[in-house]
PDB file of C-alpha atoms in Angstrom:
ATOM      1  CA  MET Z  23      15.872 -81.661 -50.804  1.00 60.00           C
ATOM      2  CA  THR Z  24      19.123 -81.415 -48.843  1.00 62.00           C
ATOM      3  CA  GLU Z  25      20.032 -83.912 -46.161  1.00 61.00           C
ATOM      4  CA  THR Z  26      19.418 -81.285 -43.495  1.00 60.00           C
ATOM      5  CA  GLU Z  27      15.962 -80.618 -44.893  1.00 63.00           C
ATOM      6  CA  GLN Z  28      15.229 -84.343 -44.914  1.00 61.00           C
ATOM      7  CA  VAL Z  29      16.246 -84.651 -41.254  1.00 63.00           C
ATOM      8  CA  LYS Z  30      14.104 -81.647 -40.339  1.00 61.00           C
ATOM      9  CA  ALA Z  31      11.166 -83.123 -42.241  1.00 64.00           C
ATOM     10  CA  ALA Z  32      11.598 -86.462 -40.495  1.00 66.00           C
ATOM     11  CA  LEU Z  33      11.760 -84.798 -37.082  1.00 65.00           C
ATOM     12  CA  ALA Z  34       8.677 -82.785 -37.966  1.00 62.00           C
ATOM     13  CA  ALA Z  35       6.968 -86.043 -38.889  1.00 61.00           C
ATOM     14  CA  LEU Z  36       7.912 -87.426 -35.485  1.00 60.00           C
ATOM     15  CA  ALA Z  37       6.455 -84.314 -33.883  1.00 55.00           C
ATOM     16  CA  ASP Z  38       3.280 -84.733 -35.931  1.00 54.00           C
ATOM     17  CA  GLY Z  39       3.066 -88.403 -35.049  1.00 51.00           C
ATOM     18  CA  GLU Z  40       3.075 -89.499 -38.674  1.00 46.00           C
ATOM     19  CA  THR Z  41       5.493 -90.648 -41.329  1.00 42.00           C
ATOM     20  CA  ARG Z  42       6.042 -88.158 -44.100  1.00 41.00           C
ATOM     21  CA  ARG Z  43       7.460 -89.365 -47.365  1.00 42.00           C
ATOM     22  CA  SER Z  44      10.238 -87.615 -49.270  1.00 41.00           C
ATOM     23  CA  PRO Z  45       9.463 -86.416 -52.762  1.00 42.00           C
ATOM     24  CA  PRO Z  46      10.777 -88.661 -55.557  1.00 39.00           C
ATOM     25  CA  GLU Z  47      13.689 -86.342 -56.337  1.00 40.00           C
ATOM     26  CA  ALA Z  48      15.043 -86.824 -52.797  1.00 41.00           C
ATOM     27  CA  SER Z  49      15.545 -90.527 -53.428  1.00 40.00           C
ATOM     28  CA  GLY Z  50      17.019 -90.440 -56.894  1.00 43.00           C
ATOM     29  CA  GLY Z  51      13.654 -90.474 -58.677  1.00 41.00           C
ATOM     30  CA  GLN Z  52      12.087 -93.282 -56.663  1.00 41.00           C
ATOM     31  CA  ALA Z  53       9.608 -92.353 -53.961  1.00 41.00           C
ATOM     32  CA  VAL Z  54      10.608 -93.576 -50.509  1.00 44.00           C
ATOM     33  CA  LYS Z  55       7.305 -95.417 -50.140  1.00 46.00           C
ATOM     34  CA  ASP Z  56       8.219 -97.559 -53.150  1.00 43.00           C
ATOM     35  CA  ARG Z  57      11.324 -98.978 -51.486  1.00 43.00           C
ATOM     36  CA  PRO Z  58      11.068-102.548 -50.272  1.00 44.00           C
ATOM     37  CA  GLU Z  59      10.323-102.686 -46.570  1.00 47.00           C
ATOM     38  CA  PRO Z  60      11.702-105.300 -44.220  1.00 49.00           C
ATOM     39  CA  THR Z  61       9.129-108.016 -43.661  1.00 64.00           C
ATOM     40  CA  ASP Z  62      10.742-109.847 -40.775  1.00 88.00           C
ATOM     41  CA  TYR Z  63       9.748-108.292 -37.459  1.00 91.00           C
ATOM     42  CA  ARG Z  64      13.209-109.079 -36.095  1.00 93.00           C
ATOM     43  CA  VAL Z  65      14.854-106.981 -38.808  1.00 94.00           C
ATOM     44  CA  VAL Z  66      12.499-104.063 -38.177  1.00 95.00           C
ATOM     45  CA  ILE Z  67      13.146-104.076 -34.429  1.00 95.00           C
ATOM     46  CA  GLU Z  68      16.906-104.501 -34.791  1.00 95.00           C
ATOM     47  CA  ARG Z  69      17.049-101.607 -37.274  1.00 94.00           C
ATOM     48  CA  ALA Z  70      14.953 -99.457 -34.943  1.00 95.00           C
ATOM     49  CA  VAL Z  71      17.181-100.185 -31.958  1.00 95.00           C
ATOM     50  CA  THR Z  72      20.267 -99.267 -33.975  1.00 95.00           C
ATOM     51  CA  ALA Z  73      18.568 -96.118 -35.271  1.00 94.00           C
ATOM     52  CA  THR Z  74      17.834 -94.807 -31.780  1.00 94.00           C
ATOM     53  CA  GLU Z  75      21.562 -94.286 -31.210  1.00 92.00           C
ATOM     54  CA  ASP Z  76      21.580 -91.181 -33.421  1.00 88.00           C
ATOM     55  CA  VAL Z  77      18.973 -88.536 -34.280  1.00 86.00           C
ATOM     56  CA  ASP Z  78      19.850 -88.596 -37.983  1.00 89.00           C
ATOM     57  CA  ALA Z  79      19.564 -92.391 -38.042  1.00 92.00           C
ATOM     58  CA  ALA Z  80      16.265 -92.164 -36.166  1.00 91.00           C
ATOM     59  CA  ALA Z  81      14.927 -89.697 -38.723  1.00 89.00           C
ATOM     60  CA  ALA Z  82      16.060 -91.966 -41.556  1.00 91.00           C
ATOM     61  CA  PHE Z  83      14.342 -94.948 -39.919  1.00 93.00           C
ATOM     62  CA  VAL Z  84      11.073 -93.021 -39.636  1.00 91.00           C
ATOM     63  CA  GLU Z  85      11.358 -92.035 -43.303  1.00 90.00           C
ATOM     64  CA  SER Z  86      12.284 -95.454 -44.665  1.00 91.00           C
ATOM     65  CA  VAL Z  87      10.433 -97.864 -42.377  1.00 92.00           C
ATOM     66  CA  GLY Z  88       8.027 -95.883 -40.223  1.00 91.00           C
ATOM     67  CA  LEU Z  89       6.828 -96.159 -36.666  1.00 92.00           C
ATOM     68  CA  ASP Z  90       3.663 -97.969 -37.687  1.00 93.00           C
ATOM     69  CA  ARG Z  91       5.789-100.859 -38.999  1.00 94.00           C
ATOM     70  CA  LEU Z  92       7.779-100.841 -35.771  1.00 95.00           C
ATOM     71  CA  GLU Z  93       4.566-101.027 -33.749  1.00 95.00           C
ATOM     72  CA  ARG Z  94       3.387-103.972 -35.840  1.00 95.00           C
ATOM     73  CA  ALA Z  95       6.782-105.648 -35.407  1.00 95.00           C
ATOM     74  CA  VAL Z  96       6.557-105.247 -31.631  1.00 95.00           C
ATOM     75  CA  LYS Z  97       3.068-106.786 -31.605  1.00 95.00           C
ATOM     76  CA  ARG Z  98       4.358-109.697 -33.681  1.00 93.00           C
ATOM     77  CA  ALA Z  99       7.328-110.144 -31.316  1.00 93.00           C
ATOM     78  CA  GLU Z 100       4.895-110.207 -28.395  1.00 93.00           C
ATOM     79  CA  ARG Z 101       2.833-112.906 -30.118  1.00 92.00           C
ATOM     80  CA  GLU Z 102       6.013-114.879 -30.817  1.00 88.00           C
ATOM     81  CA  VAL Z 103       7.069-114.390 -27.169  1.00 86.00           C
ATOM     82  CA  SER Z 104      10.334-112.955 -28.433  1.00 84.00           C
ATOM     83  CA  GLY Z 105      12.772-111.065 -26.250  1.00 88.00           C
ATOM     84  CA  LEU Z 106      12.886-108.510 -29.041  1.00 93.00           C
ATOM     85  CA  ALA Z 107       9.485-107.220 -27.923  1.00 94.00           C
ATOM     86  CA  ASP Z 108      11.144-105.414 -25.006  1.00 95.00           C
ATOM     87  CA  ASP Z 109      13.786-103.951 -27.326  1.00 96.00           C
ATOM     88  CA  GLY Z 110      11.074-102.785 -29.709  1.00 96.00           C
ATOM     89  CA  ARG Z 111       9.077-101.134 -26.924  1.00 96.00           C
ATOM     90  CA  GLU Z 112      12.233 -99.337 -25.754  1.00 96.00           C
ATOM     91  CA  ALA Z 113      12.878 -98.136 -29.302  1.00 96.00           C
ATOM     92  CA  LEU Z 114       9.289 -96.866 -29.558  1.00 95.00           C
ATOM     93  CA  ALA Z 115       9.756 -94.994 -26.273  1.00 94.00           C
ATOM     94  CA  THR Z 116      12.959 -93.422 -27.593  1.00 93.00           C
ATOM     95  CA  PHE Z 117      11.235 -92.349 -30.811  1.00 91.00           C
ATOM     96  CA  GLU Z 118       8.492 -90.793 -28.657  1.00 90.00           C
ATOM     97  CA  GLU Z 119      11.152 -88.880 -26.706  1.00 89.00           C
ATOM     98  CA  TYR Z 120      12.584 -87.599 -30.001  1.00 86.00           C
ATOM     99  CA  ARG Z 121       9.078 -86.603 -31.109  1.00 84.00           C
ATOM    100  CA  VAL Z 122       8.506 -84.651 -27.901  1.00 85.00           C
ATOM    101  CA  ALA Z 123      11.921 -82.997 -28.167  1.00 82.00           C
ATOM    102  CA  ALA Z 124      11.235 -82.048 -31.790  1.00 79.00           C
ATOM    103  CA  GLY Z 125       8.050 -80.315 -30.636  1.00 79.00           C
ATOM    104  CA  GLY Z 126      10.141 -77.797 -28.700  1.00 66.00           C
ATOM    105  CA  PRO Z 127       9.489 -76.257 -25.328  1.00 65.00           C
ATOM    106  CA  VAL Z 128       5.978 -76.264 -23.967  1.00 57.00           C
ATOM    107  CA  ASP Z 129       4.593 -72.818 -23.167  1.00 60.00           C
ATOM    108  CA  GLY Z 130       2.509 -72.379 -20.136  1.00 51.00           C
TER     109      GLY Z 130
END
């Protein structure tokens, strides 16, 4: 799968509201889901915030970490009364904007 195809697949996943996984050959033989995921909510939120600066980075974040992990990280930040909760919510809103944009124009 070419990089362009991976970005398109990730944007399609955003549009579908789910995280699609790349086939093993796209990650050098190791399925994306088998990669270690960040466990610290701070790392997840910081990576998400950085990823929202670029569509390709956003697509890569969705592929490698996933929006469900970001949502869990935001909930954890809220429980910890961390200022990162606001940053995480903003990142989620940006990913939602990308998802809507990936869906194309609305007819009607």
